[in-house]
CSV table of C-alpha atoms and ligand atoms in Angstrom, one decimal:
chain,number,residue,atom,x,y,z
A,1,UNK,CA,0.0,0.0,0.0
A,2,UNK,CA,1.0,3.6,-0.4
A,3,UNK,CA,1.8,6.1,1.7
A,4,UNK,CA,-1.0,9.1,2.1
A,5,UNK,CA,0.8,12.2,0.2
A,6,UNK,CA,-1.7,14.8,1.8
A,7,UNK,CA,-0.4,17.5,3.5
A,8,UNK,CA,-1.3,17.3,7.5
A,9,UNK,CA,-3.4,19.0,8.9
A,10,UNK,CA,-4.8,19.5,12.6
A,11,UNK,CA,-8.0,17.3,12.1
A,12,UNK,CA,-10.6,19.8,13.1
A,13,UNK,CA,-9.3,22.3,10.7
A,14,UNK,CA,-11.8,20.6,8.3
A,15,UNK,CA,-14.1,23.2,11.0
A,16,UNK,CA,-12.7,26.0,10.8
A,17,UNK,CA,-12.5,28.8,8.6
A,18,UNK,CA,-8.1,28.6,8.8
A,19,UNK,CA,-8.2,32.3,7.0
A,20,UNK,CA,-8.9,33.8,10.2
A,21,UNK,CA,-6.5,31.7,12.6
A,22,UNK,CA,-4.5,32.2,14.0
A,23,UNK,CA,-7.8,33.4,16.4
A,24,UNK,CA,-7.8,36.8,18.2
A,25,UNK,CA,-8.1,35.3,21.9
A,26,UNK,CA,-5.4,35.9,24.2
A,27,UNK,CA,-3.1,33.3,25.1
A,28,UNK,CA,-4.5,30.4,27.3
A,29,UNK,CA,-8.0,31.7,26.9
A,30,UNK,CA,-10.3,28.9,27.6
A,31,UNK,CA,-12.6,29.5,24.5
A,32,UNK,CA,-10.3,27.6,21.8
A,33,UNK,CA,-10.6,24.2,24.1
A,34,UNK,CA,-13.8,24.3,24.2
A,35,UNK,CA,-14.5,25.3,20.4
A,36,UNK,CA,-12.4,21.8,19.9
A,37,UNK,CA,-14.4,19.9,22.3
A,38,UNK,CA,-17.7,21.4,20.3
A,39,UNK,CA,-16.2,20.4,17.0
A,40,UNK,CA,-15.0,16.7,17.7
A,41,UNK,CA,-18.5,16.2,19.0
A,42,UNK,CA,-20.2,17.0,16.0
A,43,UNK,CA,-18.3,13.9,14.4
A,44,UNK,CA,-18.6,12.1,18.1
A,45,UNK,CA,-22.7,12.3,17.9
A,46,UNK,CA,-21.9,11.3,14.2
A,47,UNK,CA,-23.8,14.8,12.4
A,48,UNK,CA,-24.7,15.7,9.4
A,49,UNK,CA,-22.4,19.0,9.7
A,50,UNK,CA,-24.5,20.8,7.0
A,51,UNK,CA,-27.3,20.2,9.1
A,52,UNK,CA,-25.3,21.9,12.2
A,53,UNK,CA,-26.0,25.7,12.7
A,54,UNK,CA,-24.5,28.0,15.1
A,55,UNK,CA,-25.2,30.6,17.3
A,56,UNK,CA,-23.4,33.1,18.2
A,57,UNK,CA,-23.9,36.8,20.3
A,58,UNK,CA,-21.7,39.3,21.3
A,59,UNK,CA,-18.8,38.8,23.4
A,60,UNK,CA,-15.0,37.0,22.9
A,61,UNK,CA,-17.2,33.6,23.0
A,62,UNK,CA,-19.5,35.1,20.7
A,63,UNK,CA,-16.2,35.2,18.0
A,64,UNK,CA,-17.0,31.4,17.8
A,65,UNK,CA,-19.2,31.7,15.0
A,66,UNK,CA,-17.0,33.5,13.0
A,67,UNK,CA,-14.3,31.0,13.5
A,68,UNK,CA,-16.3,28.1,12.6
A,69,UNK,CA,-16.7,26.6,8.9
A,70,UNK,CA,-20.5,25.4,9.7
A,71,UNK,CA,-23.7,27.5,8.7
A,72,UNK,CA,-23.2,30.2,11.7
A,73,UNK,CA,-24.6,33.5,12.4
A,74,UNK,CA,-23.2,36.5,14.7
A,75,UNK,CA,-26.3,38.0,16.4
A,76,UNK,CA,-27.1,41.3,18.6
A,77,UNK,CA,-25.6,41.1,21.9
A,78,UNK,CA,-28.2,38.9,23.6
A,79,UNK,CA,-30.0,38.2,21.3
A,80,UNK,CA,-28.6,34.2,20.2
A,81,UNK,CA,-31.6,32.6,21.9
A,82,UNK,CA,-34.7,34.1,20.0
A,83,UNK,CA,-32.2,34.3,16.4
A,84,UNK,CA,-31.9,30.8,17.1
A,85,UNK,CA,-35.1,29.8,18.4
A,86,UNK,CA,-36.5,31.4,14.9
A,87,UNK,CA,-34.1,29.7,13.3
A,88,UNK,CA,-35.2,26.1,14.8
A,89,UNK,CA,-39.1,26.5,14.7
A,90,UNK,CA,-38.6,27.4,11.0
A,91,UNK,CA,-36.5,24.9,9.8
A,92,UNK,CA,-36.9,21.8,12.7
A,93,UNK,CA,-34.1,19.5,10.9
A,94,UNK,CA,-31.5,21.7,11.9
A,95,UNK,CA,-29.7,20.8,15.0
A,96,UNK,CA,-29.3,24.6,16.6
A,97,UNK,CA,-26.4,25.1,18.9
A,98,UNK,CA,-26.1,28.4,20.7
A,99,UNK,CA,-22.5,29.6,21.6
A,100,UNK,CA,-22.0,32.3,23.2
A,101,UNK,CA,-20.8,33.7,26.8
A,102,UNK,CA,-22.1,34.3,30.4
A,103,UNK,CA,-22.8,37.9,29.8
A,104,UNK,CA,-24.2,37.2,26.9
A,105,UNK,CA,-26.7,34.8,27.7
A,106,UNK,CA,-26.9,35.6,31.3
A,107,UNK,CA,-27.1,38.9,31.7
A,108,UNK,CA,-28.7,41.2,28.8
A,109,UNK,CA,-29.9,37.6,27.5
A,110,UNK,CA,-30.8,36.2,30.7
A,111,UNK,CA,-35.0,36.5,30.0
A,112,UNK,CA,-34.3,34.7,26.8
A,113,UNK,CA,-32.2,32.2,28.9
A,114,UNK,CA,-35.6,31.4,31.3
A,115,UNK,CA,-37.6,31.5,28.7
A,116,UNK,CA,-36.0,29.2,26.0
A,117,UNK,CA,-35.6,26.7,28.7
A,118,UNK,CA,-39.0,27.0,29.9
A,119,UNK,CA,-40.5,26.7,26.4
A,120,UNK,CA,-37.7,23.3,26.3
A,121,UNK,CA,-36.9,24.5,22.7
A,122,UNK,CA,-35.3,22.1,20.8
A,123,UNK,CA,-31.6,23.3,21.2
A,124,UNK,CA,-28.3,23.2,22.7
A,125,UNK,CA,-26.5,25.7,24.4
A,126,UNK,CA,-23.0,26.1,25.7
A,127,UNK,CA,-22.2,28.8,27.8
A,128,UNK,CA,-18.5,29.9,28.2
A,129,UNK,CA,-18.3,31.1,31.7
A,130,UNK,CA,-14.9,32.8,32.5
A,131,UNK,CA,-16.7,35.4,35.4
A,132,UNK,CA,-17.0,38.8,33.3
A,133,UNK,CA,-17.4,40.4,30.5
A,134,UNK,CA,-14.0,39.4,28.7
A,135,UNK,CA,-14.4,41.3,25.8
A,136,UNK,CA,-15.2,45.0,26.9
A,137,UNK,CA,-12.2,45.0,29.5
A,138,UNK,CA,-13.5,42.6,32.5
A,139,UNK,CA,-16.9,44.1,34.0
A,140,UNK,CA,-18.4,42.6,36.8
A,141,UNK,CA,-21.3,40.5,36.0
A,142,UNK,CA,-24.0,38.1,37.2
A,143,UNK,CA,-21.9,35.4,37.3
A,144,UNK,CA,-19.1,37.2,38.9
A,145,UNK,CA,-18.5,34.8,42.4
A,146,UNK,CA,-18.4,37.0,45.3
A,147,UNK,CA,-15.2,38.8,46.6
A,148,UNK,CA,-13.4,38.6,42.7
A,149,UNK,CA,-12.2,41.4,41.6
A,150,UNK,CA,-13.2,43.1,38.1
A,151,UNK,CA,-12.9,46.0,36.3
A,152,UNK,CA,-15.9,47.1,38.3
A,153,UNK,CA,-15.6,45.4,41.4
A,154,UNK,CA,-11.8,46.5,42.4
A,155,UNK,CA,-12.4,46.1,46.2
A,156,UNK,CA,-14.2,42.6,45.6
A,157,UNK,CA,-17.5,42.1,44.4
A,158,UNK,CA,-20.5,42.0,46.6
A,159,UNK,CA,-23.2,40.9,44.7
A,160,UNK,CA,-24.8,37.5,44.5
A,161,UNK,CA,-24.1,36.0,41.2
A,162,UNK,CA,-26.4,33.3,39.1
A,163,UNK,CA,-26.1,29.9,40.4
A,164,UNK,CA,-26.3,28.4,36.1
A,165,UNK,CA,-27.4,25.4,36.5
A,166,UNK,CA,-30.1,25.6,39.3
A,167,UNK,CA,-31.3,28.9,37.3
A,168,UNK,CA,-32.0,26.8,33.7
A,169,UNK,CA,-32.7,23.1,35.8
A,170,UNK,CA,-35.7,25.6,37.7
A,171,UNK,CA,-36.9,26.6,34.1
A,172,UNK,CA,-36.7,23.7,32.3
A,173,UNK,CA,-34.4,22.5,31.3
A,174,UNK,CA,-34.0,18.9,30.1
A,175,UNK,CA,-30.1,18.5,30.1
A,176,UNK,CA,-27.8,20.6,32.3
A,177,UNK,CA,-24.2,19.5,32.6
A,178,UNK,CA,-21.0,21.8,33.6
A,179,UNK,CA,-17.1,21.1,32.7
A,180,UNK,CA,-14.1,22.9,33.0
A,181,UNK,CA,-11.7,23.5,29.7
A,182,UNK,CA,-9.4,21.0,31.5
A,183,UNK,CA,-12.2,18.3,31.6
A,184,UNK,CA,-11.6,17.9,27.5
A,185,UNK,CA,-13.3,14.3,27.3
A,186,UNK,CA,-15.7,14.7,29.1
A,187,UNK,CA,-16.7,18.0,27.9
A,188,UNK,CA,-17.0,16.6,24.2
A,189,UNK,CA,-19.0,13.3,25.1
A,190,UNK,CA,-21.2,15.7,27.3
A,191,UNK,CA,-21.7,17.9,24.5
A,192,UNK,CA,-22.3,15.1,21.6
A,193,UNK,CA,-25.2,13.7,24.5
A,194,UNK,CA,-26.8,17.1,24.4
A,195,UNK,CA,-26.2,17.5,20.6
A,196,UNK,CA,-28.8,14.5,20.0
A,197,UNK,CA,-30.6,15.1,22.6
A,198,UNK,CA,-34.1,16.7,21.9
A,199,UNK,CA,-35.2,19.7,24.2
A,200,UNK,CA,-33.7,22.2,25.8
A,201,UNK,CA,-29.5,21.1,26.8
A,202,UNK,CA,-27.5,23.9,28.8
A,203,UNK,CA,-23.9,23.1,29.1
A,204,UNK,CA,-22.0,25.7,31.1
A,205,UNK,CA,-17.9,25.5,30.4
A,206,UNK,CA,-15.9,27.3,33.1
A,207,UNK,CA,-13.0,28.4,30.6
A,208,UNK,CA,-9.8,30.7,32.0
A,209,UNK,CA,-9.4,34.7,31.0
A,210,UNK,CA,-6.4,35.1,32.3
A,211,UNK,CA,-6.1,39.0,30.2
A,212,UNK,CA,-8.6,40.9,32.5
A,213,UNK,CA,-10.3,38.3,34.8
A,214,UNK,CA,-7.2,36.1,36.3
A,215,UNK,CA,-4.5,38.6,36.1
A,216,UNK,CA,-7.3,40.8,38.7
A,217,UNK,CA,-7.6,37.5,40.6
A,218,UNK,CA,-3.9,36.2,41.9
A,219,UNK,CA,-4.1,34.0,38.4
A,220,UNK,CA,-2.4,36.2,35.9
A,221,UNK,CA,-2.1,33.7,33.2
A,222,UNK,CA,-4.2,30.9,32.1
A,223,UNK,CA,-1.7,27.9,33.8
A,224,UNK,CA,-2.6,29.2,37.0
A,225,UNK,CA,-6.7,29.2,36.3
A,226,UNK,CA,-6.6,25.4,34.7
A,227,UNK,CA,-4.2,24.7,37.9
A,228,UNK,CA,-6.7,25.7,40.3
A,229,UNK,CA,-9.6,23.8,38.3
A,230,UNK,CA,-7.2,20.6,38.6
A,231,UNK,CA,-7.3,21.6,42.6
A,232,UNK,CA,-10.8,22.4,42.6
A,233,UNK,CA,-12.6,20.4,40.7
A,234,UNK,CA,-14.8,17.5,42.1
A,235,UNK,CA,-17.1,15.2,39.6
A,236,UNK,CA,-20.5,14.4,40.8
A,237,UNK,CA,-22.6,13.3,38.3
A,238,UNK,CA,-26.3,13.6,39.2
A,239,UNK,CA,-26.1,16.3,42.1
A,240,UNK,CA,-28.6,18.6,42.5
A,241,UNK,CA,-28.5,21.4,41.1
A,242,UNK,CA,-29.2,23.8,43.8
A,243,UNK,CA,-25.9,22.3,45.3
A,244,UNK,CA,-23.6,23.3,42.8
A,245,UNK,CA,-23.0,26.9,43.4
A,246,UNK,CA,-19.4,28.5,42.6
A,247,UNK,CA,-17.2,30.3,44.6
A,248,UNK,CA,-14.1,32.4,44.1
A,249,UNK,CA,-11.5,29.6,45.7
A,250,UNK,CA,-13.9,26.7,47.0
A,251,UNK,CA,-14.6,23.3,45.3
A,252,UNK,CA,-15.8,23.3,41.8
A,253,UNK,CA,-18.6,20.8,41.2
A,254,UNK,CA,-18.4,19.6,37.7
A,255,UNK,CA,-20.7,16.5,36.1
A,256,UNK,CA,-24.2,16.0,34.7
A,257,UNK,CA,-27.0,17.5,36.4
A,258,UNK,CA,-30.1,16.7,34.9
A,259,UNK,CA,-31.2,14.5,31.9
A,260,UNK,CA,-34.7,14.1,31.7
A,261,UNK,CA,-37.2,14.1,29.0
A,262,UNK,CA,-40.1,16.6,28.3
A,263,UNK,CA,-42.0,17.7,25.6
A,264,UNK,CA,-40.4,20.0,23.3
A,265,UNK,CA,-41.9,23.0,22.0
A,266,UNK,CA,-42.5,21.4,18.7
A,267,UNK,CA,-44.0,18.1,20.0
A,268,UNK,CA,-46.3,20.9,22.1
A,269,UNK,CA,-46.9,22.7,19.1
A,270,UNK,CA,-48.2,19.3,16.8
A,271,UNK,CA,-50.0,18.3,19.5
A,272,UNK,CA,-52.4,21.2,19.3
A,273,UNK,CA,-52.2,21.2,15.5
A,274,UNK,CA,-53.5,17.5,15.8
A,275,UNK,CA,-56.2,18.3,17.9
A,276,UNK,CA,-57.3,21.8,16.2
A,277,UNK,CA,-57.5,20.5,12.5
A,278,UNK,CA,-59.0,16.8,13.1
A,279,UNK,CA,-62.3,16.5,11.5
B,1,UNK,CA,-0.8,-21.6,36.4
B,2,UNK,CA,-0.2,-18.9,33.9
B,3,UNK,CA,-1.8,-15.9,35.1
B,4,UNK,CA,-0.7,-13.7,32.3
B,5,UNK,CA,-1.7,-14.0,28.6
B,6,UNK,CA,-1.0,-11.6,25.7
B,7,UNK,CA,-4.1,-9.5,25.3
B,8,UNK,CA,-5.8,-10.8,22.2
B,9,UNK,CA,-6.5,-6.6,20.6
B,10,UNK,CA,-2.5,-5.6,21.8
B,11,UNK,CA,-2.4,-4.9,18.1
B,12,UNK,CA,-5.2,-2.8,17.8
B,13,UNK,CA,-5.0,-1.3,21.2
B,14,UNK,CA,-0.5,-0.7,20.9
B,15,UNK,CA,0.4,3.2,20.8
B,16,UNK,CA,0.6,4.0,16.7
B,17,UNK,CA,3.8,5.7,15.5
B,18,UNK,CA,3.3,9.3,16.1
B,19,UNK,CA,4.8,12.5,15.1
B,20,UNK,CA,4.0,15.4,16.7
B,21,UNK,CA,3.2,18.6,14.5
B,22,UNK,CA,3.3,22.7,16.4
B,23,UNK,CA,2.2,24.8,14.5
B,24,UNK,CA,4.4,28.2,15.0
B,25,UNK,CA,2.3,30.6,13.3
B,26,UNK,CA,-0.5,29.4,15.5
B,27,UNK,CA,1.2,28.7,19.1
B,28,UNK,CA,0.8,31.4,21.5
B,29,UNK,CA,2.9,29.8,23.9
B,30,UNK,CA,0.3,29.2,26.9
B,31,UNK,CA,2.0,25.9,27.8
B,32,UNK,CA,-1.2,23.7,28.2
B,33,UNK,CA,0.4,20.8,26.2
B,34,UNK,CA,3.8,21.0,27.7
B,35,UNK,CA,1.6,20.9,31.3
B,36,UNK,CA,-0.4,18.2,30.7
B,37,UNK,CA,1.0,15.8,28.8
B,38,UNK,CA,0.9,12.8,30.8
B,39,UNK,CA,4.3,11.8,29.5
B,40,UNK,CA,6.5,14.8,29.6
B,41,UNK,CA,7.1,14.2,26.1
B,42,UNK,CA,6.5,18.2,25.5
B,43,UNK,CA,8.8,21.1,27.2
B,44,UNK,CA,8.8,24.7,27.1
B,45,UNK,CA,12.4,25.8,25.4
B,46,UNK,CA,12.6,29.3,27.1
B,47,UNK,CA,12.9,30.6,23.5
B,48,UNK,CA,10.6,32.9,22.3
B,49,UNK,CA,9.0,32.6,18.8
B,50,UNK,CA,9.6,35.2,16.0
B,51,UNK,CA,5.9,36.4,17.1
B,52,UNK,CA,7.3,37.1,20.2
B,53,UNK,CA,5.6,34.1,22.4
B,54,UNK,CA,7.3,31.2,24.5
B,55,UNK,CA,8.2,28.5,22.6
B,56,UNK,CA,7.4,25.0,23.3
B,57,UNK,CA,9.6,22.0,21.9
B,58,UNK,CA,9.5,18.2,22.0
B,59,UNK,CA,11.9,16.9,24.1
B,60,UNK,CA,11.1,12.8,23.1
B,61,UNK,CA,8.2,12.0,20.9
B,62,UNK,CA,9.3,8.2,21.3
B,63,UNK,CA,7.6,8.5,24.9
B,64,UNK,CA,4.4,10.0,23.0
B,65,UNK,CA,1.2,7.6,24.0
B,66,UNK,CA,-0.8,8.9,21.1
B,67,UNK,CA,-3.4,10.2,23.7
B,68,UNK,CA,-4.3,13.2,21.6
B,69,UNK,CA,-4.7,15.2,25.1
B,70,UNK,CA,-2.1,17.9,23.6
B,71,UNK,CA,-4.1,18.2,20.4
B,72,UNK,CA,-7.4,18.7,22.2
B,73,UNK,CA,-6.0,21.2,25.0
B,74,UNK,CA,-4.2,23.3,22.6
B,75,UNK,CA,-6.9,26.6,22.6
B,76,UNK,CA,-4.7,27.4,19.8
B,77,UNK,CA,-5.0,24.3,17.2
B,78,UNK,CA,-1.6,24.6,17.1
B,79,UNK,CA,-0.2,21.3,18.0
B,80,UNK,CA,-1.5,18.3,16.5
B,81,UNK,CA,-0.5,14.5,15.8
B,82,UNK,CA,0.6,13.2,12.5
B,83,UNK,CA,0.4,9.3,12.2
B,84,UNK,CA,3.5,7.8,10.8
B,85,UNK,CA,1.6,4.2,9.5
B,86,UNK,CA,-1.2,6.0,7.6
B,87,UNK,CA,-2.0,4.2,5.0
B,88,UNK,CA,-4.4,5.0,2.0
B,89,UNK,CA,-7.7,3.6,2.3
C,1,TPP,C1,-26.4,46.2,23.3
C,1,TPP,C2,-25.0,46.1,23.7
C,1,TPP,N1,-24.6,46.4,25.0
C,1,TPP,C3,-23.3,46.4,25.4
C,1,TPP,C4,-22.3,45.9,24.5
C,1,TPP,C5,-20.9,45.9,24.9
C,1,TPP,N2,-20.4,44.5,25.1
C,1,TPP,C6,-19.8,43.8,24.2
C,1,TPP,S1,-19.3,42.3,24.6
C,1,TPP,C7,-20.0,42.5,26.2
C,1,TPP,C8,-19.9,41.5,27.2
C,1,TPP,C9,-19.5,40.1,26.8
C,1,TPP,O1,-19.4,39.3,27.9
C,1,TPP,P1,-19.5,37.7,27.7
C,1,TPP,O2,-20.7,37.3,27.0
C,1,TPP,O3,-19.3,37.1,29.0
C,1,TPP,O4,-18.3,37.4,26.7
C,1,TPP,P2,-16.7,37.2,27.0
C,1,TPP,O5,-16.1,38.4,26.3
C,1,TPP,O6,-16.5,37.2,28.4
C,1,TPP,O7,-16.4,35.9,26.3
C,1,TPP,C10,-20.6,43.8,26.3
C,1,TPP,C11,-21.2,44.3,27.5
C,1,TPP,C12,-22.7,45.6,23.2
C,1,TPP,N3,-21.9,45.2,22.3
C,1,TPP,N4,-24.0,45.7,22.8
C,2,SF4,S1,-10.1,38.9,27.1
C,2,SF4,FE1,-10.5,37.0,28.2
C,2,SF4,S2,-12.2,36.0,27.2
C,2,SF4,FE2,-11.4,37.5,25.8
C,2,SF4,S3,-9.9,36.5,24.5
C,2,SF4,FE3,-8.8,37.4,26.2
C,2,SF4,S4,-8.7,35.8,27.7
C,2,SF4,FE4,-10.3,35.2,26.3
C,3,SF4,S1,-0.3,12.8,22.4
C,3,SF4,FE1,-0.4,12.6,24.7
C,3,SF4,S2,1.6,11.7,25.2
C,3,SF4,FE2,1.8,12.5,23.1
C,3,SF4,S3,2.7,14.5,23.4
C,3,SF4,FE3,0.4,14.7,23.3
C,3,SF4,S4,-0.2,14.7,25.4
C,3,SF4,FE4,1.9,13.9,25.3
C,4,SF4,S1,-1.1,24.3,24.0
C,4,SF4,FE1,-0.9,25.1,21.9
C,4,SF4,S2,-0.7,27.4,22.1
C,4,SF4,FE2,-0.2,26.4,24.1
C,4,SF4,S3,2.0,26.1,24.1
C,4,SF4,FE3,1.1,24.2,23.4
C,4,SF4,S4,1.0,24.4,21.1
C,4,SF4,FE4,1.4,26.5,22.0
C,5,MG,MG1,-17.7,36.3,29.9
C-alpha cells in the first residue's frame, strides 16, 4: 500500500475557517478548548455537519461563529436565543447550537435564557463562563463569584451572582451538565449527548481569562486558572442542582446534572395542530 | 498456572507511531500541552517565537502515547498528531 501524500493537517481544521487563525483570543484563553471539544462532538454524535448551525452573540465567546466553517450567524448582543429559536421552529431539521458567553446569555440575554428553557426548545447551548465580560475589558457580572475582583468590582465584588445550573434546571431545562476546559473528554461526550438530545440542553464551560479576569484575581495567566480547576474540581454526576453553586477559591462541582425528557416546544406545538385541525 | 496472557486486541489497542506537528504561526505559547502531557514528552524551550511568544519544543516523541490530550488542550489548534503508519484507504 502507499503512503497518504496529503499534507497534514490539525483534524478539526476541516471546521474552521483557517483564514482567520490564528484566532484573536489571548493566550490560554479557555474558548479555543472548548470550540475543539464542540467540534469533535459534531463527528462524536456522528452529524450531518450541513445540518449543524450555530449561534453566536456578542462577546469574545461570541467570536466562535466566526471561526467556525459550519452554517453560523453572529447575532445582537443577547439576542442568540430568540435568532436561534426562529431559526429552529422554521427549519426543525436543523440541530441549533447556541455559543456564546455568560454575559451574553446571562445577563442582557438572561429573560431569553428562562424562557428558552422554559418553552424546552429544541436546542443546545453552551455557555463559556470565565466570570466577566472578557471582551469590553472585565466588568463585573452576574456570574461574577463573590469577593473577585473586576474592572468594576476592584475592592471585591458584593453581589450574588447566578447559580447556572439551578437557574436553567428551575426553568426547564432537560439537560444541564457543567465542565471545566481542563475536563476535555468529558466535555466533548457531554456535548455530543446534548447534541442528539431533543429539548432544551444547557452546558455551562468554566473556561480561563487570564487577560482581564485572572490577572485581577492572583491567576495572571491561564496555567494558574486550569491549575486551580485541577485543585478544585470535584465530579459528581447527578447532584442537585441547587448544590452546585461557585465560589471564588472553594470546590468546583463539575458533572451532569439533569437529563430528563419533556416535551419540546414542537412536539407541544403538533399536539395542538393534531387536535385543532382533526375532522 | 499462567496468570498472564497476551491480550488478544494488543495490536489494535498498541500506541501507533506518532509525530507530533506545532504549529508556530498558531502557538501562542500558553504551555497547556507542555503541562499536561501525561508523559512529559512536551517542554517549554525558554525561547521565544519570532511572534514574540514562548516557545514550546518536543523533548522525546518516542515517549508519546498517542493520547491526543495535547491536540485537544491546545486553545490554539496549534499542536497536532501526524500518524507515521497512515496508510491509503
Ligand atoms: C447592546 C450592547 N450592549 C453592550 C455591548 C458591549 N459589550 C460587548 S461584549 C460585552 C460582554 C460580553 O461578555 P461575555 O458574553 O461574558 O463574553 P466574553 O467576552 O467574556 O467571552 C458587552 C457588554 C454591546 N456590544 N451591545
Ligand atoms: S479577554 Fe479573556 S475571554 Fe477575551 S480572548 Fe482574552 S482571555 Fe479570552
Ligand atoms: S499525544 Fe499525549 S503523550 Fe503524546 S505529546 Fe500529546 S499529550 Fe503527550
Ligand atoms: S497548547 Fe498550543 S498554544 Fe499552548 S503552548 Fe502548546 S502548542 Fe502552543
Ligand atoms: Mg464572559
Amino acid at each position: 500500500m502507499t503512503k497518504m501524500l496529503t499534507v497534514d493537517t490539525n483534524p478539526v481544521d476541516c471546521y474552521l475557517r483557517v483564514d482567520r487563525i490564528p484566532h484573536i483570543w489571548c493566550a490560554g484563553c479557555g474558548i479555543g478548548p472548548a470550540t475543539g471539544c464542540f467540534l469533535r462532538a459534531i463527528d462524536r454524535a456522528e452529524l450531518n455537519p450541513d445540518k449543524v448551525a450555530v449561534v453566536s452573540g456578542i462577546g469574545c465567546s461570541g467570536r466562535v461563529a466566526g471561526y467556525i466553517k459550519l452554517d453560523s450567524f453572529h447575532t445582537t448582543h443577547g439576542r442568540a436565543l430568540p435568532f436561534a429559536t426562529g431559526l429552529k421552529l422554521g427549519n426543525p431539521e436543523l440541530n441549533v447550537v447556541v455559543f456564546s458567553g455568560d454575559g451574553d446569555i446571562v445577563a442582557i440575554g438572561g429573560n431569553h435564557l428562562i424562557h428558552s428553557a422554559r418553552r424546552n426548545i429544541d436546542m443546545t447551548v453552551i455557555c463559556i463562563n470565565n466570570f466577566n465580560y472578557g471582551m469590553t475589558g472585565g466588568q463585573m457580572g452576574p456570574t461574577t463569584p463573590l469577593d473577585a475582583r473586576s474592572a468594576t468590582s476592584p475592592y471585591g465584588n458584593f453581589e450574588y451572582p447566578f447559580n447556572l445550573p439551578y437557574l436553567v434546571a428551575a426553568s426547564g431545562a432537560t439537560y444541564v451538565a457543567r465542565w471545566t476546559v481542563l475536563h476535555l473528554r468529558e466535555l466533548e461526550r457531554s456535548i455530543a449527548e446534548a447534541l442528539t438530545k431533543p429539548g432544551f440542553s444547557f452546558i455551562e464551560v468554566l473556561g480561563p481569562c487570564p487577560t482581564v479576569y485572572g490577572r485581577r484575581n492572583k491567576l495572571p495567566r491561564g496555567m494558574d486558572e486550569m491549575r486551580s480547576y485541577q485543585e478544585r474540581s470535584v465530579i459528581r454526576d447527578g447532584a442537585d442542582p441547587k448544590d452546585v453553586e461557585l465560589s471564588l477559591n472553594g470546590p468546583i462541582v463539575v458533572g451532569k446534572f439533569v437529563d430528563i425528557e419533556r416535551p419540546t416546544l414542537w412536539d407541544c406545538y403538533q399536539q395542538m395542530l393534531d387536535r385543532v385541525t382533526k375532522p | 498456572m499462567n496468570l498472564w496472557r497476551k491480550p488478544f486486541d494488543i495490536d489494535e489497542k498498541a500506541p501507533r507511531p506518532v509525530k507530533i506537528h506545532i504549529d508556530i504561526d498558531r502557538c501562542k505559547g500558553c504551555g497547556y500541552c507542555a503541562e499536561f502531557c501525561p508523559r512529559g514528552v512536551l517542554k517549554m524551550t525558554g525561547e521565544l517565537s519570532y511572534k514574540g511568544y514562548d516557545m514550546v519544543g518536543v523533548v522525546d516523541d518516542g515517549k508519546c502515547l498517542g493520547c491526543g490530550l495535547c491536540e485537544a488542550m491546545c486553545p490554539e489548534f496549534g499542536i497536532y498528531l501526524i500518524y507515521e503508519d497512515k496508510e491509503l484507504k
